[in-house]
Structure formats: structure tokens, C-alpha cells
Amino acid sequence: MTDAAPDLQRELDVATRLARQAGELLLEHVRRGFAVEEKTPDDPVTIADREASELIVAGLRAAFPDDGILSEEEADSAERLGRRRVWIVDPIDGTREFVSGTGDYVVSIGLAVDHEPVLGAVYAPARDVMYAGYVGAGVTRNGEPAGFSARPVAEAIVTVSDTEHTRELHAYDLPNLNPSGSIAYKLARIAAGEADATFTINPRSEWDIAAGHALVRAAGGDYTTRDGARIAYNQPRPRVRRGTLGGRPDVVAWLRGELARLAVPEQQQCLREGDAVYAMLGEEDARALRGHEHLHARHAGGRIEALVALAREGGTWRVTRAEGRQAALSILVKDLQREYGALDR
């Protein structure tokens, strides 16, 4: 434990208390029943999401009035960008699982300081399991010390998105894949030794991963983009623009090599000229698309499989360019609809 570790114990106590209270609220909604809406296609939201968010945000503001807050279900404010400490909240990570009645959803409360995830409380209400910890103090599972597993790398459990597994990951020769819902739950389970590593094809939002990332760091690992770049939190657009990878360091090193060897695809949003994938564009395309703010790609094995450009016209997003292998293009467009809403083609 570092000298600074005790300074976050009060924060952890508040976060775990609020996570449990929010979890109890969610279970009450399960007992009573609830209506389901769609924020964007295939992205459900319920009154339980909103009420849990209100409960958590009110509790954090009361306890830490000088901190910033970013919650998936609250209106965002640029005010948080000027704060060193920012709470990053997902009241239900895994809303589809919550709606369908599985246990693969969690309440996720993370704290980032100077853009680094340092504390996490991830509570699985349906299973009554609390994963909690902060960097320098380690991880607990229901109050008992926990940490990375000691499984041989050859037996490592790689937990992945059930959606991505059903759609395409099942076809790759990757051993011991364990598909499930919430990414925050995956990261928490890795930090507690129940699994060993995870990766995604798609980008994730800060509220999906902040708390789980903090727990993996507290256990002695890390969580990065697929190319190994650091994930910085409390960004103006709180979205990691590409696929992710993290967990136990030795398993991550092995998995990174396997993903490259098998050419497992990755999707990247809002391409920038400094991105490696940008260099995969031909010279003419690179020149024509330079500076485009909403250019998205799906790539694998050093080649672009699909490319989509979007532009906002009036109140809708319009596809201005769409090309690539049909199956890859269909997947990319469908995933972009979850981010942008319905697309005018």
C-alpha cells in the first residue's frame, strides 16, 4: 500500500454504499416490472437507469461537492473538464442484460484523477457481489482480498462481449472465450481472478470502463486500446475511439499476439491523420478525406474492411460514403447506429 492509498478510503466507502443502494433500487424495479425505451437503435434505456443515476449523482455531489461528475444518463457539462477529480458513472452497465433478466449487469462507479482511473466500485445486484478497490490498496470481492488468478497462460479465461462473440468471435481459433454482458463486470471479474483478460472489437464509452479499469490497475494490470495506447478519462467527447484490451499482464501480452496473428478485426471511430489505420487509406482517399470529423473504419490484418463517412444535415446523420466488404460494412453501419441513432442512407 502506498502512502497515498488511505486518502481514498472515504471515497471508496461512499462509492460502495451508493452502488449498493442503486443495486437495491434496480432489484425493486425488477420485482415491479418496468417499461423499456430505445435511446438509439438496439440501445435500450429504462426508468431504472435514470433513477439509479439520480441516486448516485445526488450522493456524490453531497459527499464531494468540488468534484466533477460524468454519468451516462445525465446531461453532460463542460464544467467537469476543469476538475482534477471526476466521478464517472454508469448506473446500469449491461442494460440489455438487465432488461432480458440475466445477471450480467452492474452498477459502475469510478473515480478518475488527472485523467487516470484510480478507484472503482462495481456491484452486481442480481448476484450480490461487490468488487471494490483503488490503486495502491488492491481489490476486494465482497470485502475479502482478491486479485489476479495464477492460471497458466494456456488456460487463461478471456471474457468477451456476448454480442461480438455471437456475431463473429466464435469463428476465431481463440481458446477459453467466455462471452458475457457488461464490460465493467468483465473487468471487475478479471481484477478478482475470475477471468484473466478481455478485448473488444468496438469502441467503448468512458462510463462503461472507468471503474473496471481502475480495479484492473489496482490489481496490478492495465487496460488500453488494442494498440497499447493509454486511455485518458474526462475527455470532451467521453468515448474511446477504438477497440480495447486489458487484464493480467502476461495474458494480455499473449492475447495481443494472438489477435494480430488471427487478424481479429477492430472498429475505429472518428479517424484522425495520426492514426495507424489512416495510413491504410490510399493516397487519393487520404487527401480527399483529410479533416473529416466523422470517418469510421473497420480493419483487420493491416487492411481496411469497411469505411463509412457521416455528415449531419438538419437533425439527422446522413451516410455520405459507405464502401467495403458487404458483411463488414453491415456490421460497421449497425454499430454506428447505436452511437449516432438512425442513419439516412
PDB file of N, CA, C and O in Angstrom, residues 10 55 102 105 109 120 132 135 167 193 199 206 228 269 294 299 307 319 325 342:
ATOM      1  N   ARG A  10     -12.332   6.969   2.200  1.00  0.00           N
ATOM      2  CA  ARG A  10     -13.664   7.578   2.326  1.00  0.00           C
ATOM      3  C   ARG A  10     -14.384   7.553   0.974  1.00  0.00           C
ATOM      4  O   ARG A  10     -15.582   7.243   0.908  1.00  0.00           O
ATOM      5  N   LEU A  55     -29.868   8.848  -8.038  1.00  0.00           N
ATOM      6  CA  LEU A  55     -29.467   8.477  -6.681  1.00  0.00           C
ATOM      7  C   LEU A  55     -27.950   8.607  -6.506  1.00  0.00           C
ATOM      8  O   LEU A  55     -27.464   9.212  -5.532  1.00  0.00           O
ATOM      9  N   THR A 102     -31.045 -11.462 -17.245  1.00  0.00           N
ATOM     10  CA  THR A 102     -29.837 -12.177 -16.845  1.00  0.00           C
ATOM     11  C   THR A 102     -29.144 -11.397 -15.726  1.00  0.00           C
ATOM     12  O   THR A 102     -29.490 -10.259 -15.437  1.00  0.00           O
ATOM     13  N   TYR A 105     -25.342  -7.671 -15.410  1.00  0.00           N
ATOM     14  CA  TYR A 105     -25.364  -6.213 -15.408  1.00  0.00           C
ATOM     15  C   TYR A 105     -24.844  -5.744 -14.057  1.00  0.00           C
ATOM     16  O   TYR A 105     -24.901  -6.472 -13.057  1.00  0.00           O
ATOM     17  N   ILE A 109     -19.276   2.643 -10.632  1.00  0.00           N
ATOM     18  CA  ILE A 109     -18.898   3.982 -10.156  1.00  0.00           C
ATOM     19  C   ILE A 109     -17.378   4.054 -10.109  1.00  0.00           C
ATOM     20  O   ILE A 109     -16.729   3.316  -9.355  1.00  0.00           O
ATOM     21  N   GLY A 120     -12.576   2.166  -8.158  1.00  0.00           N
ATOM     22  CA  GLY A 120     -13.771   1.596  -8.744  1.00  0.00           C
ATOM     23  C   GLY A 120     -14.613   0.838  -7.746  1.00  0.00           C
ATOM     24  O   GLY A 120     -14.089   0.171  -6.845  1.00  0.00           O
ATOM     25  N   ALA A 132     -14.486  -3.953  -5.376  1.00  0.00           N
ATOM     26  CA  ALA A 132     -14.124  -2.594  -4.984  1.00  0.00           C
ATOM     27  C   ALA A 132     -12.623  -2.489  -4.761  1.00  0.00           C
ATOM     28  O   ALA A 132     -11.960  -3.463  -4.414  1.00  0.00           O
ATOM     29  N   VAL A 135      -6.186   2.154  -6.581  1.00  0.00           N
ATOM     30  CA  VAL A 135      -4.781   1.947  -6.892  1.00  0.00           C
ATOM     31  C   VAL A 135      -3.947   2.210  -5.644  1.00  0.00           C
ATOM     32  O   VAL A 135      -4.046   3.264  -5.010  1.00  0.00           O
ATOM     33  N   ARG A 167     -21.785 -12.806 -32.988  1.00  0.00           N
ATOM     34  CA  ARG A 167     -21.709 -12.262 -34.341  1.00  0.00           C
ATOM     35  C   ARG A 167     -20.497 -12.755 -35.116  1.00  0.00           C
ATOM     36  O   ARG A 167     -20.594 -13.078 -36.290  1.00  0.00           O
ATOM     37  N   GLY A 193      -9.753 -12.186 -10.285  1.00  0.00           N
ATOM     38  CA  GLY A 193      -9.242 -13.508 -10.622  1.00  0.00           C
ATOM     39  C   GLY A 193     -10.257 -14.477 -11.186  1.00  0.00           C
ATOM     40  O   GLY A 193      -9.949 -15.652 -11.407  1.00  0.00           O
ATOM     41  N   PHE A 199     -10.957  -8.269 -24.429  1.00  0.00           N
ATOM     42  CA  PHE A 199     -10.710  -7.340 -25.532  1.00  0.00           C
ATOM     43  C   PHE A 199     -12.036  -7.054 -26.211  1.00  0.00           C
ATOM     44  O   PHE A 199     -13.019  -7.795 -26.043  1.00  0.00           O
ATOM     45  N   GLU A 206     -16.462   6.116 -21.771  1.00  0.00           N
ATOM     46  CA  GLU A 206     -15.750   6.216 -20.502  1.00  0.00           C
ATOM     47  C   GLU A 206     -16.552   5.618 -19.354  1.00  0.00           C
ATOM     48  O   GLU A 206     -16.000   4.959 -18.475  1.00  0.00           O
ATOM     49  N   GLY A 228      -2.243  -0.720 -27.583  1.00  0.00           N
ATOM     50  CA  GLY A 228      -1.454  -0.491 -26.379  1.00  0.00           C
ATOM     51  C   GLY A 228      -1.407   0.942 -25.896  1.00  0.00           C
ATOM     52  O   GLY A 228      -0.697   1.248 -24.933  1.00  0.00           O
ATOM     53  N   GLN A 269     -13.543   4.707 -34.616  1.00  0.00           N
ATOM     54  CA  GLN A 269     -14.410   5.831 -34.929  1.00  0.00           C
ATOM     55  C   GLN A 269     -13.630   7.137 -35.021  1.00  0.00           C
ATOM     56  O   GLN A 269     -12.595   7.311 -34.381  1.00  0.00           O
ATOM     57  N   HIS A 294     -16.086  12.737 -38.991  1.00  0.00           N
ATOM     58  CA  HIS A 294     -16.901  11.559 -38.698  1.00  0.00           C
ATOM     59  C   HIS A 294     -16.645  10.466 -39.733  1.00  0.00           C
ATOM     60  O   HIS A 294     -17.549  10.018 -40.439  1.00  0.00           O
ATOM     61  N   HIS A 299     -11.150  -2.562 -39.627  1.00  0.00           N
ATOM     62  CA  HIS A 299      -9.922  -3.043 -40.258  1.00  0.00           C
ATOM     63  C   HIS A 299      -9.446  -4.328 -39.593  1.00  0.00           C
ATOM     64  O   HIS A 299      -9.781  -4.629 -38.442  1.00  0.00           O
ATOM     65  N   LEU A 307     -15.477   1.181 -44.718  1.00  0.00           N
ATOM     66  CA  LEU A 307     -15.261   2.599 -44.448  1.00  0.00           C
ATOM     67  C   LEU A 307     -16.594   3.323 -44.559  1.00  0.00           C
ATOM     68  O   LEU A 307     -17.336   3.123 -45.532  1.00  0.00           O
ATOM     69  N   VAL A 319     -25.310   9.152 -44.294  1.00  0.00           N
ATOM     70  CA  VAL A 319     -24.137   8.429 -44.779  1.00  0.00           C
ATOM     71  C   VAL A 319     -23.716   9.042 -46.107  1.00  0.00           C
ATOM     72  O   VAL A 319     -24.472   9.017 -47.084  1.00  0.00           O
ATOM     73  N   ARG A 325     -16.248  -4.615 -47.865  1.00  0.00           N
ATOM     74  CA  ARG A 325     -16.846  -5.942 -47.914  1.00  0.00           C
ATOM     75  C   ARG A 325     -18.230  -5.881 -47.261  1.00  0.00           C
ATOM     76  O   ARG A 325     -18.387  -5.329 -46.182  1.00  0.00           O
ATOM     77  N   ALA A 342     -30.510   6.632 -35.869  1.00  0.00           N
ATOM     78  CA  ALA A 342     -30.839   6.215 -37.233  1.00  0.00           C
ATOM     79  C   ALA A 342     -30.029   7.012 -38.240  1.00  0.00           C
ATOM     80  O   ALA A 342     -29.853   8.225 -38.105  1.00  0.00           O
TER      81      ALA A 342
END
